[in-house]
Short mmCIF file of C-alpha atoms in Angstrom, two decimals:
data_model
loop_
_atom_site.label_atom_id
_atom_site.label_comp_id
_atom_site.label_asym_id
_atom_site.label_seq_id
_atom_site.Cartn_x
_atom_site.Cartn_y
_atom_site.Cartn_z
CA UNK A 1 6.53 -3.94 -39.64
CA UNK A 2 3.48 -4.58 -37.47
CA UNK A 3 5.35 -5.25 -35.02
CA UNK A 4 7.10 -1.87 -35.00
CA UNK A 5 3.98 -0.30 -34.93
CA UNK A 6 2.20 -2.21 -32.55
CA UNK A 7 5.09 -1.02 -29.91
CA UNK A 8 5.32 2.45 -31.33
CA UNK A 9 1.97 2.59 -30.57
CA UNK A 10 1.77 1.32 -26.79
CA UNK A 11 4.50 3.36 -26.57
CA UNK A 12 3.05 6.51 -27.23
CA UNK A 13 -0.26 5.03 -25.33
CA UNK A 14 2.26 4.80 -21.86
CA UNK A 15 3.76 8.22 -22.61
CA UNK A 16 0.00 9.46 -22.61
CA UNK A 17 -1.15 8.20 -19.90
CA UNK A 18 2.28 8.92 -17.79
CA UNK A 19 1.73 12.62 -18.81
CA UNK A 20 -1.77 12.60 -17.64
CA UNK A 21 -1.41 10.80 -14.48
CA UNK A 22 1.10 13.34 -14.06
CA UNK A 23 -0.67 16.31 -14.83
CA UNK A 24 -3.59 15.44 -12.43
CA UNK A 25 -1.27 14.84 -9.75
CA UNK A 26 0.43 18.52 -10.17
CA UNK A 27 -2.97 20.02 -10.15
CA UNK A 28 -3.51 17.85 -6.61
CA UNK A 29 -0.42 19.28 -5.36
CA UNK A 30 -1.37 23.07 -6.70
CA UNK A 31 -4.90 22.84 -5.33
CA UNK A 32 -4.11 21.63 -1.94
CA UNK A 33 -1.32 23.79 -1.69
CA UNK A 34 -2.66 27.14 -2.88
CA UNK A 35 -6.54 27.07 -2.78
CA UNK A 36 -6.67 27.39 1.08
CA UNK A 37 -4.29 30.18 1.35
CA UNK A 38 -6.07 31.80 -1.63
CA UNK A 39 -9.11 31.61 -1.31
CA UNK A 40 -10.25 33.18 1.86
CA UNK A 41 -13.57 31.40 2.81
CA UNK A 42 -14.36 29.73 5.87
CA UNK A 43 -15.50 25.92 4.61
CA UNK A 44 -16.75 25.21 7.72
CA UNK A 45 -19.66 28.14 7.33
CA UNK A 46 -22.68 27.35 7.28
CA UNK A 47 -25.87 28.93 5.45
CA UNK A 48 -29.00 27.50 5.95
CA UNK A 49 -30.53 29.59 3.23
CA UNK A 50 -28.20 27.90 0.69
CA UNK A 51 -28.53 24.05 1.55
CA UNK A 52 -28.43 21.24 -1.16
CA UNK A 53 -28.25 23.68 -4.00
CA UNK A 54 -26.89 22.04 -7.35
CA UNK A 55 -23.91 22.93 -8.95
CA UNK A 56 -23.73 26.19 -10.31
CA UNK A 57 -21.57 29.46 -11.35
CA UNK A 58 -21.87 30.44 -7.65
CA UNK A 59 -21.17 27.04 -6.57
CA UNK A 60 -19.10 24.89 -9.62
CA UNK A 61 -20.06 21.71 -6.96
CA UNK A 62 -23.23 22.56 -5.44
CA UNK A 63 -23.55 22.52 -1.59
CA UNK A 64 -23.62 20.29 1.11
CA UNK A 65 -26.88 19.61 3.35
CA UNK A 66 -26.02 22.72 5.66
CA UNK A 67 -25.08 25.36 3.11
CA UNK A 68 -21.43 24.81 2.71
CA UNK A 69 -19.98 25.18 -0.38
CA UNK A 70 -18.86 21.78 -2.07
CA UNK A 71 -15.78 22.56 -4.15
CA UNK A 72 -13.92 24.32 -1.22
CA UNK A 73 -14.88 21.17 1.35
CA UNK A 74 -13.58 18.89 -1.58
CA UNK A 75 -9.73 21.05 -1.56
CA UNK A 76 -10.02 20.32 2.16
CA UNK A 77 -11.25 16.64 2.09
CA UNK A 78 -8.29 15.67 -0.61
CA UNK A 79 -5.97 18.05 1.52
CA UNK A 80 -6.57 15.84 5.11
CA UNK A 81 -6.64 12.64 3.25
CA UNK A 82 -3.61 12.96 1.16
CA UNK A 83 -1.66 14.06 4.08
CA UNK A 84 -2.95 11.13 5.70
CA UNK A 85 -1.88 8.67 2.59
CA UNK A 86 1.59 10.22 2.40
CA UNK A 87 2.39 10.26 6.17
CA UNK A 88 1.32 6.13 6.75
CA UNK A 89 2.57 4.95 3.58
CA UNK A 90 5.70 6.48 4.33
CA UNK A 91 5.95 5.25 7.45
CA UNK A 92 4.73 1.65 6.32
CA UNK A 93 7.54 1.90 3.89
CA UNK A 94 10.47 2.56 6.29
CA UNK A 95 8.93 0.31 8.80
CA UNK A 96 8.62 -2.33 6.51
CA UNK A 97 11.78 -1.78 4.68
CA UNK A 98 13.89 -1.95 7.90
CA UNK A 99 12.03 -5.16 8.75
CA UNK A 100 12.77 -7.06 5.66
CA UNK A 101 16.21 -5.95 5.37
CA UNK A 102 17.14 -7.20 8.94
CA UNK A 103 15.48 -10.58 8.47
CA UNK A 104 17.04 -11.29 5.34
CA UNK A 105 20.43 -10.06 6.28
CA UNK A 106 20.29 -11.69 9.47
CA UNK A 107 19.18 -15.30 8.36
CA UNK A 108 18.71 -18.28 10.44
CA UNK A 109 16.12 -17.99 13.05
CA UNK A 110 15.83 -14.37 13.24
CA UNK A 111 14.41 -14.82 9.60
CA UNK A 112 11.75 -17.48 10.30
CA UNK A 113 10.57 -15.46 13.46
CA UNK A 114 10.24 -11.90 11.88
CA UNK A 115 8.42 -13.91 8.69
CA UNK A 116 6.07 -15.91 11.05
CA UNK A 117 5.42 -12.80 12.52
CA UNK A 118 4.91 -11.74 9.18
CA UNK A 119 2.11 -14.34 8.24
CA UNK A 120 0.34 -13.84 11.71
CA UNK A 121 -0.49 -9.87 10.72
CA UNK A 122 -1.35 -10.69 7.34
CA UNK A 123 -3.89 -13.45 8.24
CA UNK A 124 -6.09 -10.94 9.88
CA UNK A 125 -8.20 -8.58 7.13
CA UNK A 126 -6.32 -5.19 7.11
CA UNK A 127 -9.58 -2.93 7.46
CA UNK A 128 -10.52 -5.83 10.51
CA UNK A 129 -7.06 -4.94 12.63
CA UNK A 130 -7.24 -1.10 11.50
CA UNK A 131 -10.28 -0.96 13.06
CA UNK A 132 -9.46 -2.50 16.44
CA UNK A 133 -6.38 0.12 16.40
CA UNK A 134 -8.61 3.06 15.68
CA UNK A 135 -11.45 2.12 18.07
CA UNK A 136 -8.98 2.37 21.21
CA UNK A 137 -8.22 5.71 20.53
CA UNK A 138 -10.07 9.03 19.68
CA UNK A 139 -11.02 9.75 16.32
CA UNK A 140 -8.39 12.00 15.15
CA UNK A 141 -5.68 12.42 12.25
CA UNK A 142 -2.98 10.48 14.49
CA UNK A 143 -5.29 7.44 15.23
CA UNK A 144 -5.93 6.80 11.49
CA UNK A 145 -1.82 6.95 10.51
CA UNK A 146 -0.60 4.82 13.04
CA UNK A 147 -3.51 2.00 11.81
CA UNK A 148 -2.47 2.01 8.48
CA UNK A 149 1.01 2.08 9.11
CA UNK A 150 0.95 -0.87 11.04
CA UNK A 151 -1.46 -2.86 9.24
CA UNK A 152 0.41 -2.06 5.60
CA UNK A 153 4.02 -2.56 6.30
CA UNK A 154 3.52 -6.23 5.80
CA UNK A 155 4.02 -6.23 1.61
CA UNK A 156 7.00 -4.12 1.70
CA UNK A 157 8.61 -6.15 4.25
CA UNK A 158 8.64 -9.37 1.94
CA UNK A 159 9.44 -7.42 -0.66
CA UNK A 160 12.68 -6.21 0.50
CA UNK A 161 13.17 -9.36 1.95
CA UNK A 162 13.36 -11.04 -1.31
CA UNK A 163 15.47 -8.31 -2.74
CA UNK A 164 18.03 -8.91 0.17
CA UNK A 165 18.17 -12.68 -0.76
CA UNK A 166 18.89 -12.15 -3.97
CA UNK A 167 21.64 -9.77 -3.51
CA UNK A 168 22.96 -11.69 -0.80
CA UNK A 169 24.42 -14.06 -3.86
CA UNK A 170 25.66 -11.35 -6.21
CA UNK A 171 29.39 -11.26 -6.30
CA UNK A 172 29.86 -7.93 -5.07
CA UNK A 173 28.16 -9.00 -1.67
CA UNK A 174 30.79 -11.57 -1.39
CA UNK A 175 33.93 -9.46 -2.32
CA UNK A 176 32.83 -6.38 0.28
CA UNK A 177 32.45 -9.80 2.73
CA UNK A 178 36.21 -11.05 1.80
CA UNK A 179 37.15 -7.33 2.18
CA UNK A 180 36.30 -7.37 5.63
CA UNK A 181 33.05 -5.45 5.70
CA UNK A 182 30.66 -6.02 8.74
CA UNK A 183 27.28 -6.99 8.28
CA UNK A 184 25.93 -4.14 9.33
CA UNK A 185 28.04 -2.68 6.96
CA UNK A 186 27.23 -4.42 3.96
CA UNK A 187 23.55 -3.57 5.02
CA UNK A 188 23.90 -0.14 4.87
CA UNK A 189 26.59 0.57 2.03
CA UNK A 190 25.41 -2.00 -0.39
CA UNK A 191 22.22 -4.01 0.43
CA UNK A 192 19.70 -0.67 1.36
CA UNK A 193 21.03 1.61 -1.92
CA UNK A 194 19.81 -1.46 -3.74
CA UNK A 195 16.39 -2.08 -3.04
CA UNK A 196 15.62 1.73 -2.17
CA UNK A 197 13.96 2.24 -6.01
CA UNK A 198 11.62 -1.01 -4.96
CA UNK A 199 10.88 0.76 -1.19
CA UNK A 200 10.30 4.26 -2.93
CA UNK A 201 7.61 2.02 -6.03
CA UNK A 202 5.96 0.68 -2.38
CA UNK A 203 5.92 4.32 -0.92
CA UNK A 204 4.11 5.19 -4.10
CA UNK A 205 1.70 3.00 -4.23
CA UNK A 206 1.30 2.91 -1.02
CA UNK A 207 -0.11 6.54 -0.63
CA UNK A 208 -3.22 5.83 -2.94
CA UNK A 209 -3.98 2.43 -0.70
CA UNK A 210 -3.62 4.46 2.18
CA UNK A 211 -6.11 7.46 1.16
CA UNK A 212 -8.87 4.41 0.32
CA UNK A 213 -8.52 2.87 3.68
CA UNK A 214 -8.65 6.52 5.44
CA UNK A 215 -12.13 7.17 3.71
CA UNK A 216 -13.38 3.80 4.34
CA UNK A 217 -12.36 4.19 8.20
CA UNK A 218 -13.95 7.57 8.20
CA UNK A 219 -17.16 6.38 6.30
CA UNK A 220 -17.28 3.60 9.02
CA UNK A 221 -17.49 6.69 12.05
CA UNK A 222 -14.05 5.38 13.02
CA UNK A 223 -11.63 7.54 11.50
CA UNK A 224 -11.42 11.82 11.33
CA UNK A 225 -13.89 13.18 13.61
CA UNK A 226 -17.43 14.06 11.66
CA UNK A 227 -16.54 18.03 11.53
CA UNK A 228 -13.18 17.65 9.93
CA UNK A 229 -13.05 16.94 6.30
CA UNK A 230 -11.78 14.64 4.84
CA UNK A 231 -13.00 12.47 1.81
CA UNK A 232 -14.36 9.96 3.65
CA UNK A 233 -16.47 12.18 5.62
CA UNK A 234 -17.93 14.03 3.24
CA UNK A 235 -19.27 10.41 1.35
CA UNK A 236 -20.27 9.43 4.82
CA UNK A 237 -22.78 13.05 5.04
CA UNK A 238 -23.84 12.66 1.75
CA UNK A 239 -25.15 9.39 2.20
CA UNK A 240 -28.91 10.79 3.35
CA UNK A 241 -28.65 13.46 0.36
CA UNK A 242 -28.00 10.56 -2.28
CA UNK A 243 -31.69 8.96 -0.91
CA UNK A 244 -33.20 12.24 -1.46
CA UNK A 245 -31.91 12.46 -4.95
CA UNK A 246 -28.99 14.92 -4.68
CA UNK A 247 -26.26 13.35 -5.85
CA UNK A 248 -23.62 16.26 -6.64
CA UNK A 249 -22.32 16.14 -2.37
CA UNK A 250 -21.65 12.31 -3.29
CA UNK A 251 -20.02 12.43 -6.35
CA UNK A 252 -17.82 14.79 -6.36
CA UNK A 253 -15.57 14.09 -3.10
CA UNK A 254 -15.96 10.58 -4.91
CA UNK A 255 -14.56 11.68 -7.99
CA UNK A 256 -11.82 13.55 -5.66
CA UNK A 257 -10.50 10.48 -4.24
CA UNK A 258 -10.74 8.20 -7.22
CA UNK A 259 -9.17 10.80 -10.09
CA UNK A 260 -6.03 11.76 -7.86
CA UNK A 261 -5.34 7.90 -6.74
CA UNK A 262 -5.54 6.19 -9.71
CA UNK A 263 -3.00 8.69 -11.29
CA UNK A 264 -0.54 8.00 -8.57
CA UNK A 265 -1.24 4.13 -9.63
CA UNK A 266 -0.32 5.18 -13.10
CA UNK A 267 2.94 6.87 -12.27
CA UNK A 268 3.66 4.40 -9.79
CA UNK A 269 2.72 1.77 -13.53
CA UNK A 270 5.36 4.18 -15.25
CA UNK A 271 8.62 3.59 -12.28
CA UNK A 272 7.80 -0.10 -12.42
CA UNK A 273 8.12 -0.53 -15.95
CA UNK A 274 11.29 1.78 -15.70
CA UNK A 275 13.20 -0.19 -12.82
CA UNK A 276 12.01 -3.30 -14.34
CA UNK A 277 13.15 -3.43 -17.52
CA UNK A 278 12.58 -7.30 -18.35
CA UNK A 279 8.69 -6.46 -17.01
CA UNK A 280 8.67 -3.94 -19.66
CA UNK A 281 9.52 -6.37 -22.90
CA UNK A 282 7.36 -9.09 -21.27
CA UNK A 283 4.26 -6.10 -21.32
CA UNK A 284 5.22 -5.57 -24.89
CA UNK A 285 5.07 -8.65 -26.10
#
């Protein structure tokens, strides 16, 4: 009987926090979507008149050190930075995805090369080698991408790896073999339908990751340039306010980029659970 109710009860605790995570994720989507079309102010005006003032009917998030209002810079921060964490983790994904499935399907030496390749990348610190990307380029919104896509494809590449293996050995992979099926074939009919709900549980969680190294790049100087926001920036500008004692243009782009990631962490929580069933009971337990 306790037992019933202990799992009733973490039930219903997932379902909450599934509907929430969801929730704050639709109003992302809505506000990044529709408050920039909306609402027509510029958020890169500036009024001297109306610097640093605290939050406020006129201004729900205050303003930033030149007059600009807060709340609309925030929608535009979370806007640049989400496109940013969508666009490299999906890249990382395919990128990585293609590169574990062709090592594991292709065995032998192509497998130990692609995997010591593997190990090389992931020895180095993956804000260390986004930085060296970003610093030969510009500061811009392609720059940033194309660091964290090829610094992050690393996981997702052993991860479908080991997938591969293991359905290399299920009896289905041998009977489409005996069939006569190629290899490239088997690759595309059989083994890459199989591991796509692990590639899209990467692409997930990979969009959060991605949005935390874009703001740490940009709060380094080395990511968006300084008059585009983007979360990062607007932590980075705040930093001299926060000394001063105004803390509303630091916390709330920091609340903006920790709310909406760690409710794509909890949906990402919620598909695990679902395409792992045997993770599920073990959580229960």
């Amino acid at each position: 009987m306790a037992d019933t109710v202990l799992g009733s009860s973490r039930r219903t605790s997932r379902r909450v926090r599934l509907y929430t995570s969801a929730g704050i994720v639709a109003a992302v989507l809505l506000a990044v979507l529709l408050v920039p079309p909306l609402v027509q102010l510029d958020q890169q005006a500036v009024d001297l008149s109306a610097r640093l003032r605290p939050p406020s009917w006129e201004h729900p998030f205050g303003t930033d050190d030149v007059g600009r209002d807060l709340l609309l810079r925030c929608v535009y921060g979370l806007r640049v930075s989400l496109l940013v964490g969508v666009v490299a983790g999906l890249t990382a994904t395919v990128v990585g995805t293609a590169v574990g499935a062709l090592a594991a399907a292709a065995g032998g030496w192509t497998d130990r090369l692609v995997m010591r390749l593997v190990d090389t990348f992931s020895s180095v610190p993956h804000l260390l080698l986004g930085i060296f990307i970003v610093a030969m380029f510009r500061p811009g919104i392609g720059p940033v991408i194309v660091s964290i896509a090829l610094t992050h494809w690393l996981s997702t590449a052993r991860i479908v790896r080991s997938e591969v293996l293991s359905l290399r050995s299920r009896p289905f992979i041998d009977a489409a073999i005996s069939g006569g099926a190629s290899r490239s074939r088997v690759v595309v009919r059989h083994l890459l339908p199989a591991v796509l709900p692990q590639a899209g549980l990467a692409a997930v969680l990979m969009v959060p990751h991605a949005m935390w190294h874009e703001s740490a790049l940009s709060f380094l100087g080395l990511g968006l340039p300084t008059h585009q926001a983007s979360l990062g920036n607007l932590v980075q500008t705040a930093r001299g306010s926060l000394l001063a004692g105004d803390w509303w243009p630091t916390l709330f782009p920091g609340l903006f980029l920790i709310v909406p990631t760690l409710a794509l962490a909890g949906l990402a929580s919620a598909w695990r659970e679902r395409i792992n069933p045997r993770r599920r009971s073990e959580l229960m337990l």
